[in-house]
Every structure is written in structure tokens, then in C-alpha cells.
PDB file of C-alpha atoms in Angstrom:
ATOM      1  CA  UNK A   1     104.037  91.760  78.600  1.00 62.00           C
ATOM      2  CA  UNK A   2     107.160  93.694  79.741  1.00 57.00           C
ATOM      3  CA  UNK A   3     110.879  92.039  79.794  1.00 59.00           C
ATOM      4  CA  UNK A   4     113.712  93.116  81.363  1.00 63.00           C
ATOM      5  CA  UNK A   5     115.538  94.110  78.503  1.00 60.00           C
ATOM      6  CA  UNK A   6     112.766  96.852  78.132  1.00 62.00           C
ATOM      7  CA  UNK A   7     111.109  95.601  75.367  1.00 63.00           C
ATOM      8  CA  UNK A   8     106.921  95.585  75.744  1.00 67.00           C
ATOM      9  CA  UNK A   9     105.087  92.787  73.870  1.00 62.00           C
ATOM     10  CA  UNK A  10     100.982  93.020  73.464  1.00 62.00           C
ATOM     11  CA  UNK A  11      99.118  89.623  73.035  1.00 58.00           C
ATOM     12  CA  UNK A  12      95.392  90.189  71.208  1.00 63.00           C
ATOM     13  CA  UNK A  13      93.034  87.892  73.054  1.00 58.00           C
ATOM     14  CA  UNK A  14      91.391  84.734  72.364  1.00 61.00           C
ATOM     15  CA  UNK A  15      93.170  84.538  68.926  1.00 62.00           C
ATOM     16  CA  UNK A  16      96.803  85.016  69.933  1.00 56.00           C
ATOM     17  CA  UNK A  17      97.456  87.783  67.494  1.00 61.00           C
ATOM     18  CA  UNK A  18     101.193  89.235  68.933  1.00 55.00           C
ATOM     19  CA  UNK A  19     102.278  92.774  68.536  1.00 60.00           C
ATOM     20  CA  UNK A  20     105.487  94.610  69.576  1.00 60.00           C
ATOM     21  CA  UNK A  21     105.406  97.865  70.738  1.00 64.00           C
ATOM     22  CA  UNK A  22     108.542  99.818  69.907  1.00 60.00           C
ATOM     23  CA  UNK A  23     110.364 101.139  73.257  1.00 61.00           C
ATOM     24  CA  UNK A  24     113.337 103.555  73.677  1.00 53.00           C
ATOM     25  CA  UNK A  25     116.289 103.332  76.494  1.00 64.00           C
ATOM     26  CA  UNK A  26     115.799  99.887  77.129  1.00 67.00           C
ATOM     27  CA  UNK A  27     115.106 100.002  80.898  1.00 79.00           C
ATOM     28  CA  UNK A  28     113.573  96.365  82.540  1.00 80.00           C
ATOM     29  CA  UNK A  29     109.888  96.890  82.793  1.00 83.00           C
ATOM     30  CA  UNK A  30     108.646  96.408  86.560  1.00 86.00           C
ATOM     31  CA  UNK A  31     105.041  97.035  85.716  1.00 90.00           C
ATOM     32  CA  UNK A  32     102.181  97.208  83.448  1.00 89.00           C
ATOM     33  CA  UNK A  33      98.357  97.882  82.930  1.00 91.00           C
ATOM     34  CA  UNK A  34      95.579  98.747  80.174  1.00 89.00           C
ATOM     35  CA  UNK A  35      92.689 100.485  80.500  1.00 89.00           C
ATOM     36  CA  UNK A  36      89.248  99.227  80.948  1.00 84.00           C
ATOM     37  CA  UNK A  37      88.213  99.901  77.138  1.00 84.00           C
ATOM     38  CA  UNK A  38      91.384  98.409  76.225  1.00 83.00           C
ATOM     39  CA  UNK A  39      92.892 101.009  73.572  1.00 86.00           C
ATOM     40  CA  UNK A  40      95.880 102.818  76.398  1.00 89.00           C
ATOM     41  CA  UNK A  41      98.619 100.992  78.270  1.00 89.00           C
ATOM     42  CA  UNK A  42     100.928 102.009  80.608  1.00 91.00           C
ATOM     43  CA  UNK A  43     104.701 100.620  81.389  1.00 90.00           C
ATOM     44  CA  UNK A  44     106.913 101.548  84.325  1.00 90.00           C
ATOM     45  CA  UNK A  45     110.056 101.251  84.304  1.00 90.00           C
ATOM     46  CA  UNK A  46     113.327 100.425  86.423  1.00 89.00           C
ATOM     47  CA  UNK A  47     115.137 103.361  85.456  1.00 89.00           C
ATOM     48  CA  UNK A  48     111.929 105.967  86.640  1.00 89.00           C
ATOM     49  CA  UNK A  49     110.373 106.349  83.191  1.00 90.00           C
ATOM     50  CA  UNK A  50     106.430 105.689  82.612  1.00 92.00           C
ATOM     51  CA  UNK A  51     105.651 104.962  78.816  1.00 90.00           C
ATOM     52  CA  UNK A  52     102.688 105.693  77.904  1.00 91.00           C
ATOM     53  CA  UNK A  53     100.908 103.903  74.604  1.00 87.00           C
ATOM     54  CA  UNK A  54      98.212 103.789  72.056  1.00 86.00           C
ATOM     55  CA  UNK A  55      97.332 100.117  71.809  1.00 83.00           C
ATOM     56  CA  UNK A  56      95.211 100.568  68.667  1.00 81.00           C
ATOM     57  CA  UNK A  57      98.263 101.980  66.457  1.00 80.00           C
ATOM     58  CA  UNK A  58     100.974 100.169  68.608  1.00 77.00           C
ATOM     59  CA  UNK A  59     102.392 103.994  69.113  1.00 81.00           C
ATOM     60  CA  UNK A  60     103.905 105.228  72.362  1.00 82.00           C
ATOM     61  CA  UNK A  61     102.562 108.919  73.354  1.00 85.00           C
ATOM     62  CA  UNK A  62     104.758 110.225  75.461  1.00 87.00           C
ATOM     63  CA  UNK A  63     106.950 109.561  78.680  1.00 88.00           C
ATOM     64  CA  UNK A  64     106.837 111.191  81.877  1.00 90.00           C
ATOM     65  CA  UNK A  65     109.634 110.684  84.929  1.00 85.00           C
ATOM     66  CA  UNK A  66     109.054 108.964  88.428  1.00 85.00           C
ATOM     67  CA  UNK A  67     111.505 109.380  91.418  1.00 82.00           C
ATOM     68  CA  UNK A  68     112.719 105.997  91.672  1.00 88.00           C
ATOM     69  CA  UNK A  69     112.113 102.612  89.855  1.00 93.00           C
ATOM     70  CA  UNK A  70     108.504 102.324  89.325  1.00 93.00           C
ATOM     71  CA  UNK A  71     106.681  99.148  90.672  1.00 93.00           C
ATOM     72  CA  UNK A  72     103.314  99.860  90.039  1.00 93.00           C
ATOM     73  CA  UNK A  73     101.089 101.148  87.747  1.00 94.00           C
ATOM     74  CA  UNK A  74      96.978 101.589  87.400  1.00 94.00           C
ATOM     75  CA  UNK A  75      94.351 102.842  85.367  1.00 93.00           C
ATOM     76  CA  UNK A  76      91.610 104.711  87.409  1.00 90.00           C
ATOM     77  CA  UNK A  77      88.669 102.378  86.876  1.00 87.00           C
ATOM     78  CA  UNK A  78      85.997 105.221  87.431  1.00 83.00           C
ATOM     79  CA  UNK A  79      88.210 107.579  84.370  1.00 86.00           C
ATOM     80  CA  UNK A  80      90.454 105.989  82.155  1.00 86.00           C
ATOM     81  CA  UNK A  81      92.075 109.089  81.721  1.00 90.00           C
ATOM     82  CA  UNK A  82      93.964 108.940  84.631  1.00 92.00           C
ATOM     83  CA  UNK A  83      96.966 106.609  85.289  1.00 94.00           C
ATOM     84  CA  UNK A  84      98.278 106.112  89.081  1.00 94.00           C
ATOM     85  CA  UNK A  85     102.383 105.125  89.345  1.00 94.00           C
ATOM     86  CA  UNK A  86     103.991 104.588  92.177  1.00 93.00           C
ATOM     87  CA  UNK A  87     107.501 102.730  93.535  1.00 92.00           C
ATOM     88  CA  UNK A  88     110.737 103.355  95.470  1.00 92.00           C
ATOM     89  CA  UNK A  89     110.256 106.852  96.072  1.00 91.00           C
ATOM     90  CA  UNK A  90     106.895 106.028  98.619  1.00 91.00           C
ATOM     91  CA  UNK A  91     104.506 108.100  96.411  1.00 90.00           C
ATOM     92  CA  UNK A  92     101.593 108.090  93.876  1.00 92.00           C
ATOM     93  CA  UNK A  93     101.317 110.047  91.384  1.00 92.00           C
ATOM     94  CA  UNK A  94      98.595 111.134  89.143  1.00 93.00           C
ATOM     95  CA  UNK A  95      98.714 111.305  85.398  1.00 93.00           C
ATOM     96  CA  UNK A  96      96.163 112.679  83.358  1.00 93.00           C
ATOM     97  CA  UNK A  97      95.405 112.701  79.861  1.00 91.00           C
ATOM     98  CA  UNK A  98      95.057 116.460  77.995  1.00 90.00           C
ATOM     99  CA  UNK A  99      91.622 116.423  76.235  1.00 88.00           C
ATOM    100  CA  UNK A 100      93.476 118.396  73.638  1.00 88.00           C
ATOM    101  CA  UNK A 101      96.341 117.034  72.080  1.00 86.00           C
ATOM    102  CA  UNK A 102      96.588 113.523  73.926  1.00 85.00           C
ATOM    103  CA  UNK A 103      99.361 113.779  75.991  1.00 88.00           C
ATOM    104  CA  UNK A 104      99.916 112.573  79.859  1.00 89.00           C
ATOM    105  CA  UNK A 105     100.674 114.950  82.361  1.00 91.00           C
ATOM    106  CA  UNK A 106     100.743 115.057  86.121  1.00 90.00           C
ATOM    107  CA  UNK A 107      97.306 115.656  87.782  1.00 88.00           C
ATOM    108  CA  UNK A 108      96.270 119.256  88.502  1.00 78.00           C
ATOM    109  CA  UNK A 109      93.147 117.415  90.332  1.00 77.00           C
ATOM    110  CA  UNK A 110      95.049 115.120  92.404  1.00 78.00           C
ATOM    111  CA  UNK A 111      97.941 115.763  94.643  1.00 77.00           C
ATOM    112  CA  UNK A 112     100.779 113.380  95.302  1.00 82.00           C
ATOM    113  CA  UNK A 113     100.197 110.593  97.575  1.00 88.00           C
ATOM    114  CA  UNK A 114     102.543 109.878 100.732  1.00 89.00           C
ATOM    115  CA  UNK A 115     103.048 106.482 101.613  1.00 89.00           C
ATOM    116  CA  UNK A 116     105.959 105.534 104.523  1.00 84.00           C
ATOM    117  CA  UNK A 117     108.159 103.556 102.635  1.00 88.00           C
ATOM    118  CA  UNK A 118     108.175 101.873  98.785  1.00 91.00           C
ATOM    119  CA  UNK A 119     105.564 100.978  97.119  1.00 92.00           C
ATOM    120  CA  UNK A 120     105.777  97.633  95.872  1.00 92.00           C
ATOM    121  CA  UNK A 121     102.126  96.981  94.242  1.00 92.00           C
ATOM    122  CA  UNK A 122      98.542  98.833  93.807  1.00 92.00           C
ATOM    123  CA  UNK A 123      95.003  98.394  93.292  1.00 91.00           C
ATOM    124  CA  UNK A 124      91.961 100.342  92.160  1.00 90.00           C
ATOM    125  CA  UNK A 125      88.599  99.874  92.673  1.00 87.00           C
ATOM    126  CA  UNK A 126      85.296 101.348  91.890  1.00 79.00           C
ATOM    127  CA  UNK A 127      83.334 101.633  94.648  1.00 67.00           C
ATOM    128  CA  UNK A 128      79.447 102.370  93.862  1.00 60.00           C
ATOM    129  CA  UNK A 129      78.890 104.540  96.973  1.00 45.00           C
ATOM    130  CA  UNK A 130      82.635 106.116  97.851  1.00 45.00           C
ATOM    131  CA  UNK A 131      82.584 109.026  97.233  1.00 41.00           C
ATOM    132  CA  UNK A 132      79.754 110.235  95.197  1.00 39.00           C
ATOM    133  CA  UNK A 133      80.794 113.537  93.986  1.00 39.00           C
ATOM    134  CA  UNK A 134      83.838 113.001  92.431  1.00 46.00           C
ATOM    135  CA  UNK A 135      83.784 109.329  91.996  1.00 58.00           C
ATOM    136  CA  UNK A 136      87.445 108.778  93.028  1.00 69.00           C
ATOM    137  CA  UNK A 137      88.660 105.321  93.005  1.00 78.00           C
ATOM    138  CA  UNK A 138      89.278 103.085  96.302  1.00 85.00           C
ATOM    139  CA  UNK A 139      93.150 103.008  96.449  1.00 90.00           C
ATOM    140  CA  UNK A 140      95.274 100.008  97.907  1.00 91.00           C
ATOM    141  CA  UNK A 141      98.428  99.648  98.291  1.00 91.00           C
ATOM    142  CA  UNK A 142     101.127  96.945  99.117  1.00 91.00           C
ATOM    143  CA  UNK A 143     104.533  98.686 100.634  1.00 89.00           C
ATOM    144  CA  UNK A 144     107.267  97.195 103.241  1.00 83.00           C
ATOM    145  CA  UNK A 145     105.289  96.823 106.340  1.00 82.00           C
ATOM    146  CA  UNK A 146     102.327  95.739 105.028  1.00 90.00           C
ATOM    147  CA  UNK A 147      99.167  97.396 103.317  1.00 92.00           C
ATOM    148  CA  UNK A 148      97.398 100.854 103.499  1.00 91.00           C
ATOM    149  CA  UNK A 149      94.251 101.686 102.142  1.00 91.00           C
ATOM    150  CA  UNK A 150      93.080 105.348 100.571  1.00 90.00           C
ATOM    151  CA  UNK A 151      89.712 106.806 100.444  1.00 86.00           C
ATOM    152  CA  UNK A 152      88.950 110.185  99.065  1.00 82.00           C
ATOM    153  CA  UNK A 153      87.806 112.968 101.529  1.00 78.00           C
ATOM    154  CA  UNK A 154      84.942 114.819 100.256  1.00 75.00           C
ATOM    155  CA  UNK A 155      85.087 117.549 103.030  1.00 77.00           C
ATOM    156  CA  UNK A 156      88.667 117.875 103.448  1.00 77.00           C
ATOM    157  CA  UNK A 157      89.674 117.712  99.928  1.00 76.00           C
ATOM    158  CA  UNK A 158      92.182 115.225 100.884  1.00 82.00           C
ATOM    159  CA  UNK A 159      93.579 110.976 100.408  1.00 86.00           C
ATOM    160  CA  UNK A 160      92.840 109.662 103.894  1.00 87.00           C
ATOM    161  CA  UNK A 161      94.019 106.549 105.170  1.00 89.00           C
ATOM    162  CA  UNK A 162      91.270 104.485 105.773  1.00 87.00           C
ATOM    163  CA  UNK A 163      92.469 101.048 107.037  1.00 89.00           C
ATOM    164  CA  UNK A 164      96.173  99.317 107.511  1.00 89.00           C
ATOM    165  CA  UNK A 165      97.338  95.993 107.751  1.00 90.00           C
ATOM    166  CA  UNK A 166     100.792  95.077 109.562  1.00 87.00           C
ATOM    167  CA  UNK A 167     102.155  92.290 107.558  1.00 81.00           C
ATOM    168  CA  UNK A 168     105.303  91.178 108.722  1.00 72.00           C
ATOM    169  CA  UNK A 169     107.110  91.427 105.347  1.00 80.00           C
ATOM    170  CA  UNK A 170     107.109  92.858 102.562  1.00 84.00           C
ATOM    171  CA  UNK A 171     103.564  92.627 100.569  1.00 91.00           C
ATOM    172  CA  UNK A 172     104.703  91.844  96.792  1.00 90.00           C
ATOM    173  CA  UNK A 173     101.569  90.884  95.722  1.00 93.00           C
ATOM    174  CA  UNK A 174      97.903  91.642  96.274  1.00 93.00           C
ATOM    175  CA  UNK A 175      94.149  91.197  95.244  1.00 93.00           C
ATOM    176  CA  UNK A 176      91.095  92.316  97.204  1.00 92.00           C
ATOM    177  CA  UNK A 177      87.243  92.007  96.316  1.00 90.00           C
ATOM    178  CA  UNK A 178      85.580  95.124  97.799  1.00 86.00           C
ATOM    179  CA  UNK A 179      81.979  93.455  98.024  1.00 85.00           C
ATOM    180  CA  UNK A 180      83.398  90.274 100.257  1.00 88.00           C
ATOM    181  CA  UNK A 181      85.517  93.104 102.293  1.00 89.00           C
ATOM    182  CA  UNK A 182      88.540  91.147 101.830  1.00 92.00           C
ATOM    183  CA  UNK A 183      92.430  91.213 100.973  1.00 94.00           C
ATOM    184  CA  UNK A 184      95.120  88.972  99.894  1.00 94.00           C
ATOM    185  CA  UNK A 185      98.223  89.271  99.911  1.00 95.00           C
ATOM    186  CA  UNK A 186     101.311  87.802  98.448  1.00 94.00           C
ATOM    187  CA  UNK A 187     105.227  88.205 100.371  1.00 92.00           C
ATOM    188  CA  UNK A 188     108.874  87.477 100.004  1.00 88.00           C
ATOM    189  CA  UNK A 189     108.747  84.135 101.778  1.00 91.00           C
ATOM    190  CA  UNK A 190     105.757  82.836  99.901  1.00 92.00           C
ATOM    191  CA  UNK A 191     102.716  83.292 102.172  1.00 93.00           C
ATOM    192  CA  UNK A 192      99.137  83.628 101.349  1.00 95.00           C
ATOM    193  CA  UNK A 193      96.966  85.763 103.620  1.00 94.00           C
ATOM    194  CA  UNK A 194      93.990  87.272 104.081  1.00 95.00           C
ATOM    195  CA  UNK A 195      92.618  90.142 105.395  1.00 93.00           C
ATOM    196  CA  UNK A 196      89.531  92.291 106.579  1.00 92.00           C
ATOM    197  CA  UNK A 197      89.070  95.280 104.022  1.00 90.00           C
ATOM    198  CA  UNK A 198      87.511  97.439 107.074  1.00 88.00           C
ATOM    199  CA  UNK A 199      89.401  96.107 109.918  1.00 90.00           C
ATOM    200  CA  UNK A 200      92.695  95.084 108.421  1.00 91.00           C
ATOM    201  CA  UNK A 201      92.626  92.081 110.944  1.00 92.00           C
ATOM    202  CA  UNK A 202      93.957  88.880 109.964  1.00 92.00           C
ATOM    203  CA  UNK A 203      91.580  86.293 108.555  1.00 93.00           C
ATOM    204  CA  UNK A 204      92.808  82.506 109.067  1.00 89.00           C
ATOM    205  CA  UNK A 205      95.758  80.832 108.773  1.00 90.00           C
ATOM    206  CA  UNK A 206      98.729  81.857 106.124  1.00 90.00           C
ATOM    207  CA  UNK A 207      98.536  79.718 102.929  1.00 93.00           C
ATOM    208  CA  UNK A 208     102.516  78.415 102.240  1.00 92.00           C
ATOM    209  CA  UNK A 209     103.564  78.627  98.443  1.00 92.00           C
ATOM    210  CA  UNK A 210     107.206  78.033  97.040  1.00 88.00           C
ATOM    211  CA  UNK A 211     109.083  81.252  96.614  1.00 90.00           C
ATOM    212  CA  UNK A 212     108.135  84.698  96.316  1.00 91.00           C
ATOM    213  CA  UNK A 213     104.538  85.641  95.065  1.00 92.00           C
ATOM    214  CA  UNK A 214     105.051  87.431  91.721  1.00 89.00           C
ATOM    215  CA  UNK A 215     101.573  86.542  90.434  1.00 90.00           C
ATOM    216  CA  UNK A 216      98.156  86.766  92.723  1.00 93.00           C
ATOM    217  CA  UNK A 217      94.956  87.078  91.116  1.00 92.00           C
ATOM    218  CA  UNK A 218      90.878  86.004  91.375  1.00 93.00           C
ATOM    219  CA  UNK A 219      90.179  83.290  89.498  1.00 92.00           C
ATOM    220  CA  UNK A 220      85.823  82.524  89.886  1.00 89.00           C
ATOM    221  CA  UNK A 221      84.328  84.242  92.790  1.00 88.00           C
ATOM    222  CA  UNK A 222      85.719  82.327  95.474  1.00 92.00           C
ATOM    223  CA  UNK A 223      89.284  81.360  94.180  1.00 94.00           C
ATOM    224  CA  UNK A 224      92.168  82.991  93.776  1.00 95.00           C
ATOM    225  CA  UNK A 225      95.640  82.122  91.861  1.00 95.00           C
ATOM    226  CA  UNK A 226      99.263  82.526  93.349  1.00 95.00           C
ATOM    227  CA  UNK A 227     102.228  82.405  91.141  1.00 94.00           C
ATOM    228  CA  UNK A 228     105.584  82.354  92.465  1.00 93.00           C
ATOM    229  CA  UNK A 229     109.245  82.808  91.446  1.00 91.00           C
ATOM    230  CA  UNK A 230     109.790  79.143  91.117  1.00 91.00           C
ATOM    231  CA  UNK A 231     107.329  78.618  88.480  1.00 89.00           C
ATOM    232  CA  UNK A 232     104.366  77.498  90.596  1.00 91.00           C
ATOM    233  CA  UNK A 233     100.926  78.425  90.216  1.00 92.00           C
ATOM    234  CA  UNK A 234      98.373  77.015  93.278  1.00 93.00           C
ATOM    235  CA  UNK A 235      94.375  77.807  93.085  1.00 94.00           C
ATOM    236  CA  UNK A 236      93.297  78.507  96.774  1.00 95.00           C
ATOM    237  CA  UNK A 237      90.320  78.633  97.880  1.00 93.00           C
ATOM    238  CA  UNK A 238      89.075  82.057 100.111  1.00 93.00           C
ATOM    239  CA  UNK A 239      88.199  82.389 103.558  1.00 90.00           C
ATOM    240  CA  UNK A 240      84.746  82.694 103.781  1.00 73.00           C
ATOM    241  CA  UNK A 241      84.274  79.824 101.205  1.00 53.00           C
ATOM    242  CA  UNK A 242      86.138  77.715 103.534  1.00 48.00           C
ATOM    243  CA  UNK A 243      84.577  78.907 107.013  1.00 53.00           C
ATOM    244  CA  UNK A 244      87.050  81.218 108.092  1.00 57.00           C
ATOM    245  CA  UNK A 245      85.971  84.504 109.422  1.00 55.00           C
ATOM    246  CA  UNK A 246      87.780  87.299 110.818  1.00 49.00           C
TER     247      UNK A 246
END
């Protein structure tokens, strides 16, 4: 759990067992995330600065500097040695870990990744058949005008843009499940909506919460949960559970 005062809090799960991880400058923490195995975290942070920790010992490793206040951060599910952070500056970029003496560094592997304006939240998913050699994660992204979505190019070498959705604000929020082909995604004014994975066409009607979406995540395989500003949490059902198709 980040706060704005900077400070990062760990929770151990189902017993409640608290921790506090000891932080530096005191810059508001915009975003978090821990590994699959659950021994690294990552924090990024308003002023441009990604911590990164040892959960086990409670330690941070090292830092490393973003241009711009970082809004999102992500392990890559197919190598938890890599960290993706991204935010006001309209880039990702890679962080690996050195096999030698533990530290994070930017990528050698993977170049920078352009978006056309901020990045407000990511996602990344293992898909079983993209792309087989290097087993590079499926990357999306929420920025300003809606969402863009990243798949490696084997032949070129490259991060192609695969599919976009034009929201009409800002997409705060935003879950997808690869296997149903399908995206939510949480804005300013509150809105649920869904969207094709391959197509980026709408799917149904917008859902109507109170406030901003700060919180959007699955809950079961055919739910998922949006918190908002004001406090609210609402389960909705998806699409296809309730008819809808593209």
C-alpha cells in the first residue's frame, strides 16, 4: 500500500501480518506492484523515482529515475525480472534485474516505448501463443484518448501497436481478460465500458458509477469490481455474461 506522504506499507495475506518498508524523499506514491512469486515490489513515485524492494527482508534495492510522475508500474508476467514504468512523460520503460549483484537497470533488451500522450495505467499479460520466441508479454495501456495495445514483433524486432480504442476521456482505470478478448475500462466521470481486445469496438452500453474509477478489477470469471473516489465499490456483471456482444 503506498500513501501520499511516501511512505509504503506491505500487508502479509490471509493473516494480516503488517510490515513497513522504510522509504527515502518522501514523494506520494502513484503506483505499485509485486511480482508473481511474491518476494520484489515496485513503487512509483510522484516526484519520477521508481523504488525498487526486497519483500522478504523489507529492504529497498535501489532507485532508478522516470521523466515525469510515474503512474504505472508492472511486473513482466512471462520474467519477473523485468519491471515496466510508465507516466507523464508518454513512455515505458524497461527495467531489468542484473543476475549479478541484484540491482535494476534499464533494459538493454527492450527499447523505450512511445505512447502519444501520458500514461495513466498498464497491464501485462501472458499470452500462451504471442510471441513464441521471446515470450514477451501482451502490453496494454490506458493514456488520454483512450487505450493502445502492444504486441512484440518477431520479424521487425519492434513494439507494434496492435489494436486502439477511442475513449472519449481519459482511461484511469483498466482490466482485460485475454481469453474472453475483452477490456474494461474505468474514466474521470465514472463510466464502465467495455471493449473488443481485437477490434477495440465498443461492447454495450457504459456502466455509470459515482466519481472517478480509482479501483477496477475481476472479481470470479464473469464479474468485475469498480471502486471510485467517493468510496464506492459496485460488482458488475460482463458483457457476454449478460448477452451483449460486440
Amino acid at each position: 500500500v503506498g500513501s501520499a506522504d511516501g511512505s509504503v506499507d506491505l500487508w502479509q495475506l490471509p493473516n494480516g501480518e503488517f510490515h513497513a518498508l522504510k522509504h527515502a524523499d518522501g514523494a506520494r506514491v502513484l503506483s505499485a506492484a509485486i511480482d508473481p512469486r511474491g518476494r520484489m515490489g515496485v513503487t512509483g513515485h510522484e516526484n519520477g523515482q521508481i523504488y525498487f524492494w526486497d519483500l522478504n527482508r523489507g529492504e529497498q534495492l535501489n532507485t532508478r529515475t522516470h521523466a515525469g510522475k510515474v503512474y504505472a508500474v508492472a511486473f513482466d508476467p512471462t520474467n519477473p525480472n523485468t519491471v515496466l514504468a510508465a507516466g507523464t512523460d508518454a513512455h515505458i520503460t524497461f527495467f531489468e534485474r542484473s543476475p549479478t549483484d541484484g540491482k535494476w537497470q534499464r533494459s538493454r533488451r527492450w527499447a523505450r516505448l512511445k505512447h502519444d500522450d501520458a500514461v495513466l495505467c498498464l497491464k501485462t499479460y501472458a499470452v500462451e501463443d504471442h510471441p513464441e520466441s521471446l515470450d514477451a508479454p501482451l502490453i496494454v495501456t490506458g493514456v488520454a484518448g483512450g487505450v493502445q495495445v502492444w504486441s512484440y514483433d518477431d520479424e521487425s524486432g519492434i513494439w507494434k501497436e496492435s489494436v486502439r480504442v477511442n475513449a472519449l476521456t481519459g482511461v484511469y482505470r483498466l482490466e482485460v481478460w485475454p481469453e474472453k478478448n475483452l477490456i474494461a475500462t474505468g474514466d474521470l466521470h465514472g463510466n464502465l465500458r467495455f471493449w473488443s481486445l481485437t477490434t477495440g469496438k465498443p461492447i454495450g452500453p457504459h456502466r455509470p458509477n459515482f466519481g472517478i474509477v480509482t479501483f477496477l478489477e475481476k472479481s470470479g470469471p464473469d464479474h468485475v469490481l469498480v471502486g471510485t473516489i467517493t468510496g464506492s465499490i459496485s460488482r458488475w456483471p460482463l458483457p457476454f455474461a449478460a448477452g451483449e456482444t460486440a
